[in-house]
Coordinates of N, CA and C in Angstrom, one line a residue:
X1 N -9.0 19.0 -13.1 CA -7.8 18.7 -12.3 C -8.3 17.8 -11.2
X2 N -7.7 16.6 -10.9 CA -8.1 15.7 -9.9 C -7.9 16.3 -8.5
X3 N -8.7 15.9 -7.6 CA -8.6 16.4 -6.2 C -7.3 16.0 -5.6
X4 N -6.8 16.8 -4.7 CA -5.6 16.4 -3.9 C -6.0 15.4 -2.9
X5 N -5.3 14.2 -2.9 CA -5.6 13.2 -1.9 C -5.4 13.8 -0.5
X6 N -6.5 13.7 0.3 CA -6.4 14.3 1.6 C -7.0 13.3 2.6
X7 N -6.3 13.1 3.8 CA -6.8 12.2 4.8 C -6.7 13.0 6.1
X8 N -7.7 13.0 7.0 CA -7.7 13.5 8.3 C -7.7 12.4 9.3
X9 N -6.7 12.4 10.2 CA -6.5 11.4 11.2 C -6.9 12.0 12.6
X10 N -7.8 11.4 13.3 CA -8.2 11.9 14.6 C -8.0 10.9 15.7
X11 N -7.3 11.2 16.7 CA -7.1 10.3 17.9 C -8.4 10.2 18.7
X12 N -8.9 9.0 18.9 CA -10.1 8.9 19.6 C -9.8 8.8 21.1
X13 N -10.9 8.7 22.0 CA -10.7 8.6 23.4 C -10.2 7.3 23.9
X14 N -10.5 6.2 23.1 CA -10.0 4.9 23.5 C -8.5 4.9 23.1
X15 N -7.6 4.4 24.0 CA -6.2 4.5 23.7 C -5.8 3.9 22.4
X16 N -5.2 4.8 21.6 CA -4.5 4.5 20.3 C -5.4 4.2 19.1
X17 N -6.7 4.3 19.3 CA -7.5 4.2 18.1 C -7.5 5.5 17.4
X18 N -7.3 5.5 16.1 CA -7.3 6.7 15.3 C -8.3 6.5 14.2
X19 N -9.2 7.4 14.0 CA -10.2 7.4 13.0 C -9.7 8.2 11.8
X20 N -9.9 7.7 10.6 CA -9.5 8.4 9.4 C -10.8 8.8 8.5
X21 N -10.7 9.9 7.9 CA -11.7 10.3 6.9 C -11.0 10.9 5.7
X22 N -11.4 10.6 4.5 CA -10.7 11.2 3.4 C -11.6 12.1 2.6
X23 N -11.1 12.7 1.6 CA -11.8 13.7 0.8 C -12.8 13.1 -0.1
X24 N -12.8 11.7 -0.2 CA -13.8 11.0 -1.0 C -15.0 10.4 -0.2
X25 N -14.9 10.7 1.1 CA -16.0 10.3 2.0 C -15.8 8.9 2.6
X26 N -14.6 8.3 2.5 CA -14.3 7.0 3.1 C -13.9 7.2 4.6
X27 N -14.2 6.2 5.4 CA -13.8 6.2 6.8 C -13.2 4.8 7.2
X28 N -12.1 4.9 8.0 CA -11.5 3.6 8.5 C -10.7 4.0 9.8
X29 N -10.1 3.0 10.4 CA -9.4 3.2 11.6 C -8.1 2.5 11.7
X30 N -7.3 2.9 12.6 CA -6.0 2.2 13.0 C -6.0 2.0 14.5
X31 N -5.2 1.0 14.9 CA -5.1 0.8 16.3 C -3.7 0.1 16.6
X32 N -3.4 -0.1 17.8 CA -2.1 -0.8 18.1 C -2.5 -2.1 18.8
X33 N -1.6 -3.1 18.9 CA -1.9 -4.4 19.6 C -1.9 -4.2 21.1
X34 N -2.4 -5.1 21.8 CA -2.5 -5.0 23.3 C -1.1 -4.8 24.0
X35 N -0.1 -5.4 23.4 CA 1.2 -5.3 24.1 C 1.8 -3.9 23.9
X36 N 1.2 -3.1 23.1 CA 1.6 -1.7 23.0 C 0.5 -0.7 23.6
X37 N -0.5 -1.3 24.3 CA -1.5 -0.5 24.9 C -2.8 -0.3 24.1
X38 N -2.8 -0.8 22.9 CA -4.0 -0.7 22.1 C -5.0 -1.8 22.3
X39 N -6.1 -1.8 21.5 CA -7.1 -2.8 21.6 C -7.1 -3.8 20.5
X40 N -6.2 -3.6 19.5 CA -6.1 -4.5 18.3 C -7.5 -4.6 17.6
X41 N -8.1 -3.4 17.4 CA -9.4 -3.3 16.8 C -9.3 -3.0 15.3
X42 N -8.1 -2.7 14.8 CA -7.9 -2.3 13.4 C -6.4 -2.5 13.1
X43 N -6.1 -2.4 11.8 CA -4.7 -2.6 11.4 C -3.8 -1.5 12.1
X44 N -2.5 -1.8 12.3 CA -1.5 -0.9 12.8 C -1.1 0.0 11.6
X45 N -0.5 1.2 11.9 CA 0.0 2.0 10.8 C 0.9 1.4 9.8
X46 N 1.8 0.5 10.3 CA 2.8 -0.1 9.4 C 2.0 -1.1 8.5
X47 N 1.0 -1.7 9.0 CA 0.2 -2.6 8.1 C -0.6 -1.8 7.1
X48 N -1.0 -0.6 7.5 CA -1.7 0.2 6.5 C -0.8 0.6 5.3
X49 N 0.4 0.9 5.6 CA 1.4 1.2 4.6 C 1.6 0.0 3.7
X50 N 1.7 -1.2 4.2 CA 1.9 -2.4 3.4 C 0.6 -2.6 2.6
X51 N -0.6 -2.4 3.2 CA -1.8 -2.6 2.5 C -1.9 -1.6 1.3
X52 N -1.4 -0.4 1.5 CA -1.5 0.6 0.4 C -0.6 0.1 -0.8
X53 N 0.6 -0.4 -0.5 CA 1.4 -0.9 -1.6 C 0.8 -2.2 -2.2
X54 N 0.2 -3.1 -1.4 CA -0.4 -4.2 -2.0 C -1.6 -3.9 -2.9
X55 N -2.4 -3.0 -2.4 CA -3.6 -2.6 -3.2 C -3.2 -1.9 -4.5
X56 N -2.2 -1.0 -4.4 CA -1.8 -0.3 -5.6 C -1.2 -1.3 -6.6
X57 N -0.4 -2.3 -6.1 CA 0.2 -3.3 -7.0 C -0.8 -4.1 -7.7
X58 N -1.8 -4.6 -7.0 CA -2.8 -5.4 -7.6 C -3.7 -4.7 -8.6
X59 N -4.1 -3.4 -8.2 CA -4.9 -2.6 -9.1 C -4.2 -2.3 -10.4
X60 N -2.9 -1.8 -10.2 CA -2.1 -1.5 -11.4 C -1.9 -2.6 -12.3
X61 N -1.6 -3.8 -11.8 CA -1.4 -5.0 -12.6 C -2.7 -5.3 -13.4
X62 N -3.9 -5.3 -12.7 CA -5.1 -5.6 -13.3 C -5.5 -4.6 -14.4
X63 N -5.3 -3.3 -14.1 CA -5.6 -2.3 -15.1 C -4.8 -2.5 -16.4
X64 N -3.5 -2.7 -16.2 CA -2.6 -2.9 -17.4 C -3.0 -4.2 -18.2
X65 N -3.2 -5.3 -17.4 CA -3.6 -6.5 -18.1 C -4.9 -6.4 -18.9
X66 N -5.9 -5.7 -18.3 CA -7.2 -5.4 -18.9 C -7.0 -4.6 -20.2
X67 N -6.2 -3.5 -20.1 CA -6.0 -2.7 -21.2 C -5.3 -3.4 -22.4
X68 N -4.4 -4.3 -22.0 CA -3.7 -5.1 -23.0 C -4.4 -6.4 -23.4
X69 N -5.5 -6.6 -22.8 CA -6.3 -7.8 -23.0 C -5.5 -9.1 -22.8
X70 N -4.8 -9.1 -21.7 CA -4.0 -10.3 -21.2 C -4.9 -11.1 -20.3
X71 N -4.7 -12.4 -20.3 CA -5.6 -13.3 -19.5 C -5.2 -13.4 -18.0
X72 N -5.1 -12.2 -17.4 CA -4.8 -12.2 -15.9 C -6.2 -12.3 -15.2
X73 N -6.3 -13.4 -14.4 CA -7.6 -13.7 -13.8 C -7.6 -13.4 -12.3
X74 N -6.4 -13.2 -11.7 CA -6.3 -12.9 -10.3 C -4.9 -12.4 -9.9
X75 N -4.8 -11.7 -8.8 CA -3.6 -11.2 -8.3 C -3.6 -11.3 -6.8
X76 N -2.6 -11.8 -6.2 CA -2.4 -11.8 -4.8 C -1.1 -11.3 -4.4
X77 N -1.0 -10.3 -3.5 CA 0.2 -9.7 -3.1 C 0.4 -9.9 -1.6
X78 N 1.5 -10.5 -1.3 CA 1.8 -10.7 0.2 C 3.0 -9.8 0.5
X79 N 2.9 -9.0 1.5 CA 3.9 -8.1 1.9 C 4.4 -8.3 3.3
X80 N 5.7 -8.1 3.6 CA 6.2 -8.2 4.9 C 7.2 -7.0 5.1
X81 N 7.1 -6.4 6.3 CA 8.0 -5.4 6.7 C 9.1 -5.9 7.6
X82 N 10.3 -5.8 7.1 CA 11.5 -6.2 7.9 C 11.4 -7.6 8.3
X83 N 11.2 -8.6 7.4 CA 11.1 -10.0 7.8 C 12.3 -10.6 8.4
X84 N 13.5 -10.0 8.1 CA 14.7 -10.5 8.7 C 15.1 -9.7 10.0
X85 N 14.2 -8.9 10.5 CA 14.5 -8.0 11.6 C 14.8 -6.6 11.1
X86 N 14.8 -5.6 11.9 CA 15.0 -4.3 11.5 C 16.5 -4.1 11.1
X87 N 16.7 -3.6 9.9 CA 18.1 -3.4 9.5 C 18.7 -2.2 10.2
X88 N 20.1 -2.1 10.1 CA 20.8 -1.0 10.7 C 20.3 0.4 10.2
X89 N 20.0 0.5 9.0 CA 19.4 1.7 8.4 C 18.3 1.4 7.5
X90 N 17.3 2.3 7.4 CA 16.2 2.1 6.5 C 15.3 0.9 6.9
X91 N 14.5 0.4 6.0 CA 13.6 -0.6 6.2 C 13.5 -1.5 4.9
X92 N 13.1 -2.7 5.1 CA 13.0 -3.6 4.0 C 11.5 -4.1 3.9
X93 N 11.0 -4.0 2.7 CA 9.7 -4.6 2.4 C 9.9 -5.7 1.4
X94 N 9.4 -6.9 1.7 CA 9.4 -8.0 0.8 C 8.0 -8.1 0.2
X95 N 7.9 -8.1 -1.1 CA 6.6 -8.2 -1.8 C 6.6 -9.4 -2.7
X96 N 5.7 -10.3 -2.5 CA 5.6 -11.5 -3.3 C 4.3 -11.5 -4.0
X97 N 4.3 -11.6 -5.3 CA 3.1 -11.4 -6.2 C 2.8 -12.7 -6.8
X98 N 1.6 -13.1 -6.7 CA 1.1 -14.3 -7.4 C 0.1 -13.9 -8.5
X99 N 0.4 -14.3 -9.7 CA -0.4 -13.9 -10.9 C -1.2 -15.2 -11.3
X100 N -2.5 -15.1 -11.5 CA -3.3 -16.2 -12.0 C -3.7 -15.9 -13.4
X101 N -3.8 -16.9 -14.2 CA -4.2 -16.8 -15.6 C -3.2 -17.4 -16.5
X102 N -3.6 -17.7 -17.7 CA -2.7 -18.3 -18.7 C -1.8 -17.2 -19.4
X103 N -0.9 -16.7 -18.6 CA 0.1 -15.7 -19.0 C 1.3 -16.3 -19.6
X104 N 1.9 -15.7 -20.6 CA 3.2 -16.1 -21.1 C 4.3 -15.6 -20.2
X105 N 5.5 -16.2 -20.3 CA 6.6 -15.8 -19.5 C 6.9 -14.3 -19.8
X106 N 6.8 -13.9 -21.0 CA 7.0 -12.4 -21.3 C 6.0 -11.5 -20.6
X107 N 4.7 -11.9 -20.6 CA 3.7 -11.1 -20.0 C 3.9 -11.1 -18.5
X108 N 4.3 -12.2 -17.9 CA 4.6 -12.2 -16.5 C 5.8 -11.3 -16.1
X109 N 6.9 -11.4 -17.0 CA 8.0 -10.5 -16.8 C 7.6 -9.0 -16.9
X110 N 6.8 -8.7 -17.9 CA 6.4 -7.3 -18.0 C 5.5 -6.9 -16.8
X111 N 4.7 -7.8 -16.3 CA 3.9 -7.4 -15.1 C 4.7 -7.2 -13.9
X112 N 5.8 -7.9 -13.8 CA 6.7 -7.7 -12.7 C 7.3 -6.3 -12.8
X113 N 7.8 -5.9 -14.0 CA 8.3 -4.6 -14.2 C 7.3 -3.5 -13.9
X114 N 6.0 -3.8 -14.3 CA 5.0 -2.8 -14.1 C 4.7 -2.7 -12.6
X115 N 4.8 -3.8 -11.8 CA 4.5 -3.7 -10.4 C 5.5 -2.8 -9.7
X116 N 6.7 -2.7 -10.2 CA 7.7 -1.8 -9.7 C 7.5 -0.4 -10.1
X117 N 6.6 -0.2 -11.0 CA 6.3 1.2 -11.4 C 4.9 1.7 -10.9
X118 N 4.3 0.9 -10.0 CA 3.0 1.4 -9.5 C 3.2 2.6 -8.7
X119 N 2.2 3.5 -8.6 CA 2.4 4.8 -7.9 C 2.8 4.7 -6.5
X120 N 2.3 3.7 -5.7 CA 2.8 3.6 -4.3 C 4.2 3.1 -4.2
X121 N 4.6 2.2 -5.1 CA 6.0 1.8 -5.1 C 6.9 3.0 -5.4
X122 N 6.5 3.8 -6.4 CA 7.3 5.0 -6.7 C 7.4 5.9 -5.5
X123 N 6.2 6.1 -4.8 CA 6.2 6.9 -3.6 C 7.1 6.4 -2.5
X124 N 7.0 5.1 -2.2 CA 7.8 4.6 -1.1 C 9.3 4.5 -1.4
X125 N 9.7 4.4 -2.7 CA 11.1 4.2 -3.0 C 11.7 5.5 -3.5
X126 N 10.9 6.6 -3.6 CA 11.4 7.9 -4.0 C 11.7 8.8 -2.8
X127 N 12.1 10.0 -3.1 CA 12.4 10.9 -2.0 C 11.0 11.4 -1.5
X128 N 10.9 11.4 -0.2 CA 9.6 11.9 0.4 C 10.0 13.0 1.4
X129 N 9.3 14.1 1.2 CA 9.4 15.3 2.1 C 8.1 15.4 2.9
X130 N 8.2 15.6 4.2 CA 7.0 15.8 5.0 C 7.1 17.1 5.7
X131 N 6.2 18.0 5.3 CA 6.2 19.4 5.9 C 5.2 19.4 7.0
X132 N 5.7 19.4 8.2 CA 4.8 19.3 9.4 C 4.7 20.6 10.1
X133 N 3.4 21.0 10.3 CA 3.2 22.3 11.0 C 2.1 22.2 12.1
X134 N 2.2 23.0 13.1 CA 1.1 23.0 14.1 C 0.1 24.0 13.6
X135 N -1.2 23.7 13.8 CA -2.3 24.6 13.5 C -2.3 25.6 14.5
X136 N -2.4 26.9 14.1 CA -2.5 28.0 15.1 C -3.7 27.9 16.0

């Protein structure tokens, strides 16, 4: 049975820097820009969400293309959060995918469908429940 993805976030002494550690031994940080009181030393939380979707999209497309022996030689995913401004409700993510390689129109269309089925896309577009508790 695979491990349950786990991340621990710890607020550091420097304003708004948060250190992360996961169950696989990785470490990274987040911060806020100076206009919000941070030091701009790392991506903001919203950019980390966009990065997760971009990484998942690129990895999923490459995995599928490799498995099917399609000539996908590169993937670039550009993501924007609310590019037209914050909507009245919800949020909008615009995801633009560039596929490199001698792919047929049918392969490109299938990869687009597959991009919409990557695990992070499913997570972000599905119902999410957050159970928040204070540690005693």
